[in-house]
């Protein structure tokens, strides 16, 4: 006899990290792993939340501070910073950076290309 019960959907790579980061961004300041676990719901184990937070810490995407016997966690950047981090990670994984950047720039629409040109022409540190 075959078991026809449906298995829970397996999350895509990085999906859980994104959910944890979103939960942290929704916090009013720093948050504990327990708070993140509660916020995410769905029966996610506390140890899983700690593992994800530790991975995010290693990637520089969150910071942590000891409060009493536990840590509280804070996102190191906003959505734009996270997207930029992902873009850099992809770029760093390629051997021909020039080809990747050229392909990216040529695929931009006119408004995005104009915006990129404006950003590149700004003096360093301006607009940060």
PDB file of C-alpha atoms in Angstrom:
ATOM      1  CA  UNK A   1       0.000   0.000   0.000  1.00  0.00           C
ATOM      2  CA  UNK A   2       1.320   3.430  -0.946  1.00  0.00           C
ATOM      3  CA  UNK A   3       1.112   6.455   1.341  1.00  0.00           C
ATOM      4  CA  UNK A   4      -0.623   9.197  -0.666  1.00  0.00           C
ATOM      5  CA  UNK A   5      -0.348  11.946   1.942  1.00  0.00           C
ATOM      6  CA  UNK A   6       1.166  15.094   0.583  1.00  0.00           C
ATOM      7  CA  UNK A   7       4.559  16.079   1.869  1.00  0.00           C
ATOM      8  CA  UNK A   8       5.147  19.699   2.831  1.00  0.00           C
ATOM      9  CA  UNK A   9       6.521  21.822   0.000  1.00  0.00           C
ATOM     10  CA  UNK A  10      10.286  22.100   0.140  1.00  0.00           C
ATOM     11  CA  UNK A  11      11.459  25.704   0.264  1.00  0.00           C
ATOM     12  CA  UNK A  12      13.708  27.037  -2.482  1.00  0.00           C
ATOM     13  CA  UNK A  13      17.314  27.914  -1.837  1.00  0.00           C
ATOM     14  CA  UNK A  14      17.512  31.147   0.106  1.00  0.00           C
ATOM     15  CA  UNK A  15      13.740  31.346   0.605  1.00  0.00           C
ATOM     16  CA  UNK A  16      13.967  30.703   4.326  1.00  0.00           C
ATOM     17  CA  UNK A  17      16.757  33.268   4.688  1.00  0.00           C
ATOM     18  CA  UNK A  18      14.538  35.800   2.929  1.00  0.00           C
ATOM     19  CA  UNK A  19      11.636  35.022   5.249  1.00  0.00           C
ATOM     20  CA  UNK A  20      13.832  35.436   8.327  1.00  0.00           C
ATOM     21  CA  UNK A  21      15.217  38.744   7.024  1.00  0.00           C
ATOM     22  CA  UNK A  22      11.703  39.991   6.287  1.00  0.00           C
ATOM     23  CA  UNK A  23      10.618  39.111   9.800  1.00  0.00           C
ATOM     24  CA  UNK A  24      13.600  40.962  11.258  1.00  0.00           C
ATOM     25  CA  UNK A  25      12.809  44.039   9.156  1.00  0.00           C
ATOM     26  CA  UNK A  26       9.262  43.996  10.528  1.00  0.00           C
ATOM     27  CA  UNK A  27      10.559  44.119  14.095  1.00  0.00           C
ATOM     28  CA  UNK A  28      10.586  47.342  16.043  1.00  0.00           C
ATOM     29  CA  UNK A  29      14.352  47.245  16.627  1.00  0.00           C
ATOM     30  CA  UNK A  30      16.359  44.116  17.350  1.00  0.00           C
ATOM     31  CA  UNK A  31      14.583  40.782  17.760  1.00  0.00           C
ATOM     32  CA  UNK A  32      15.281  37.474  19.446  1.00  0.00           C
ATOM     33  CA  UNK A  33      15.324  34.174  17.577  1.00  0.00           C
ATOM     34  CA  UNK A  34      12.202  33.201  19.511  1.00  0.00           C
ATOM     35  CA  UNK A  35      10.420  36.314  18.246  1.00  0.00           C
ATOM     36  CA  UNK A  36      11.436  35.476  14.666  1.00  0.00           C
ATOM     37  CA  UNK A  37      10.237  31.893  15.131  1.00  0.00           C
ATOM     38  CA  UNK A  38       6.879  33.116  16.438  1.00  0.00           C
ATOM     39  CA  UNK A  39       6.546  35.666  13.636  1.00  0.00           C
ATOM     40  CA  UNK A  40       7.164  33.037  10.948  1.00  0.00           C
ATOM     41  CA  UNK A  41       4.814  30.457  12.455  1.00  0.00           C
ATOM     42  CA  UNK A  42       4.326  27.261  10.486  1.00  0.00           C
ATOM     43  CA  UNK A  43       6.029  24.998  12.996  1.00  0.00           C
ATOM     44  CA  UNK A  44       9.565  26.129  12.174  1.00  0.00           C
ATOM     45  CA  UNK A  45      11.954  24.720  14.769  1.00  0.00           C
ATOM     46  CA  UNK A  46      13.853  27.135  17.000  1.00  0.00           C
ATOM     47  CA  UNK A  47      17.120  25.425  16.043  1.00  0.00           C
ATOM     48  CA  UNK A  48      16.333  26.044  12.365  1.00  0.00           C
ATOM     49  CA  UNK A  49      15.805  29.747  13.037  1.00  0.00           C
ATOM     50  CA  UNK A  50      19.140  29.885  14.910  1.00  0.00           C
ATOM     51  CA  UNK A  51      20.878  28.103  12.022  1.00  0.00           C
ATOM     52  CA  UNK A  52      19.461  30.541   9.467  1.00  0.00           C
ATOM     53  CA  UNK A  53      20.356  33.568  11.611  1.00  0.00           C
ATOM     54  CA  UNK A  54      23.899  32.238  12.040  1.00  0.00           C
ATOM     55  CA  UNK A  55      24.244  31.773   8.270  1.00  0.00           C
ATOM     56  CA  UNK A  56      22.962  35.300   7.701  1.00  0.00           C
ATOM     57  CA  UNK A  57      25.491  36.571  10.250  1.00  0.00           C
ATOM     58  CA  UNK A  58      28.321  34.798   8.405  1.00  0.00           C
ATOM     59  CA  UNK A  59      27.160  36.452   5.166  1.00  0.00           C
ATOM     60  CA  UNK A  60      27.132  39.873   6.816  1.00  0.00           C
ATOM     61  CA  UNK A  61      23.386  40.265   6.344  1.00  0.00           C
ATOM     62  CA  UNK A  62      22.512  40.534  10.048  1.00  0.00           C
ATOM     63  CA  UNK A  63      24.257  41.662  13.204  1.00  0.00           C
ATOM     64  CA  UNK A  64      23.774  40.310  16.695  1.00  0.00           C
ATOM     65  CA  UNK A  65      24.218  41.621  20.187  1.00  0.00           C
ATOM     66  CA  UNK A  66      24.210  39.722  23.450  1.00  0.00           C
ATOM     67  CA  UNK A  67      21.394  40.699  25.787  1.00  0.00           C
ATOM     68  CA  UNK A  68      21.507  38.684  28.970  1.00  0.00           C
ATOM     69  CA  UNK A  69      22.075  35.047  28.052  1.00  0.00           C
ATOM     70  CA  UNK A  70      20.681  35.321  24.516  1.00  0.00           C
ATOM     71  CA  UNK A  71      21.322  37.278  21.340  1.00  0.00           C
ATOM     72  CA  UNK A  72      19.143  39.792  19.579  1.00  0.00           C
ATOM     73  CA  UNK A  73      19.421  40.119  15.827  1.00  0.00           C
ATOM     74  CA  UNK A  74      19.176  43.109  13.487  1.00  0.00           C
ATOM     75  CA  UNK A  75      19.236  43.213   9.668  1.00  0.00           C
ATOM     76  CA  UNK A  76      22.450  44.794   8.416  1.00  0.00           C
ATOM     77  CA  UNK A  77      20.705  46.414   5.452  1.00  0.00           C
ATOM     78  CA  UNK A  78      17.345  47.142   3.880  1.00  0.00           C
ATOM     79  CA  UNK A  79      15.763  45.459   0.831  1.00  0.00           C
ATOM     80  CA  UNK A  80      17.936  47.464  -1.561  1.00  0.00           C
ATOM     81  CA  UNK A  81      21.082  46.464   0.309  1.00  0.00           C
ATOM     82  CA  UNK A  82      20.061  42.812   0.234  1.00  0.00           C
ATOM     83  CA  UNK A  83      19.391  42.951  -3.516  1.00  0.00           C
ATOM     84  CA  UNK A  84      22.771  44.608  -4.065  1.00  0.00           C
ATOM     85  CA  UNK A  85      24.427  41.880  -1.976  1.00  0.00           C
ATOM     86  CA  UNK A  86      22.819  39.198  -4.158  1.00  0.00           C
ATOM     87  CA  UNK A  87      23.935  40.967  -7.325  1.00  0.00           C
ATOM     88  CA  UNK A  88      27.523  41.178  -6.042  1.00  0.00           C
ATOM     89  CA  UNK A  89      27.434  37.502  -5.094  1.00  0.00           C
ATOM     90  CA  UNK A  90      26.397  36.536  -8.630  1.00  0.00           C
ATOM     91  CA  UNK A  91      29.039  38.813 -10.126  1.00  0.00           C
ATOM     92  CA  UNK A  92      31.733  37.415  -7.830  1.00  0.00           C
ATOM     93  CA  UNK A  93      30.851  33.890  -8.966  1.00  0.00           C
ATOM     94  CA  UNK A  94      31.606  34.646 -12.609  1.00  0.00           C
ATOM     95  CA  UNK A  95      35.064  34.584 -14.194  1.00  0.00           C
ATOM     96  CA  UNK A  96      34.340  37.223 -16.870  1.00  0.00           C
ATOM     97  CA  UNK A  97      33.050  40.177 -14.849  1.00  0.00           C
ATOM     98  CA  UNK A  98      33.207  42.507 -17.842  1.00  0.00           C
ATOM     99  CA  UNK A  99      30.942  40.262 -19.917  1.00  0.00           C
ATOM    100  CA  UNK A 100      28.445  39.920 -17.072  1.00  0.00           C
ATOM    101  CA  UNK A 101      28.328  43.664 -16.437  1.00  0.00           C
ATOM    102  CA  UNK A 102      28.098  44.435 -20.159  1.00  0.00           C
ATOM    103  CA  UNK A 103      25.217  41.999 -20.552  1.00  0.00           C
ATOM    104  CA  UNK A 104      23.455  43.474 -17.533  1.00  0.00           C
ATOM    105  CA  UNK A 105      23.823  47.065 -18.744  1.00  0.00           C
ATOM    106  CA  UNK A 106      22.703  46.332 -22.305  1.00  0.00           C
ATOM    107  CA  UNK A 107      19.566  44.635 -20.957  1.00  0.00           C
ATOM    108  CA  UNK A 108      18.539  47.724 -18.964  1.00  0.00           C
ATOM    109  CA  UNK A 109      15.607  49.781 -20.080  1.00  0.00           C
ATOM    110  CA  UNK A 110      16.192  53.451 -20.992  1.00  0.00           C
ATOM    111  CA  UNK A 111      15.050  54.783 -17.601  1.00  0.00           C
ATOM    112  CA  UNK A 112      17.239  52.353 -15.651  1.00  0.00           C
ATOM    113  CA  UNK A 113      20.196  53.056 -17.917  1.00  0.00           C
ATOM    114  CA  UNK A 114      19.776  56.801 -17.361  1.00  0.00           C
ATOM    115  CA  UNK A 115      19.541  56.261 -13.597  1.00  0.00           C
ATOM    116  CA  UNK A 116      22.664  54.095 -13.603  1.00  0.00           C
ATOM    117  CA  UNK A 117      24.582  56.748 -15.559  1.00  0.00           C
ATOM    118  CA  UNK A 118      23.485  59.421 -13.068  1.00  0.00           C
ATOM    119  CA  UNK A 119      24.581  57.265 -10.141  1.00  0.00           C
ATOM    120  CA  UNK A 120      27.969  56.559 -11.721  1.00  0.00           C
ATOM    121  CA  UNK A 121      28.557  60.268 -12.402  1.00  0.00           C
ATOM    122  CA  UNK A 122      27.925  61.297  -8.779  1.00  0.00           C
ATOM    123  CA  UNK A 123      30.977  62.113  -6.701  1.00  0.00           C
ATOM    124  CA  UNK A 124      31.843  59.221  -4.377  1.00  0.00           C
ATOM    125  CA  UNK A 125      29.846  59.270  -1.154  1.00  0.00           C
ATOM    126  CA  UNK A 126      27.189  61.656  -2.463  1.00  0.00           C
ATOM    127  CA  UNK A 127      23.627  60.437  -2.039  1.00  0.00           C
ATOM    128  CA  UNK A 128      24.503  57.691   0.462  1.00  0.00           C
TER     129      UNK A 128
END
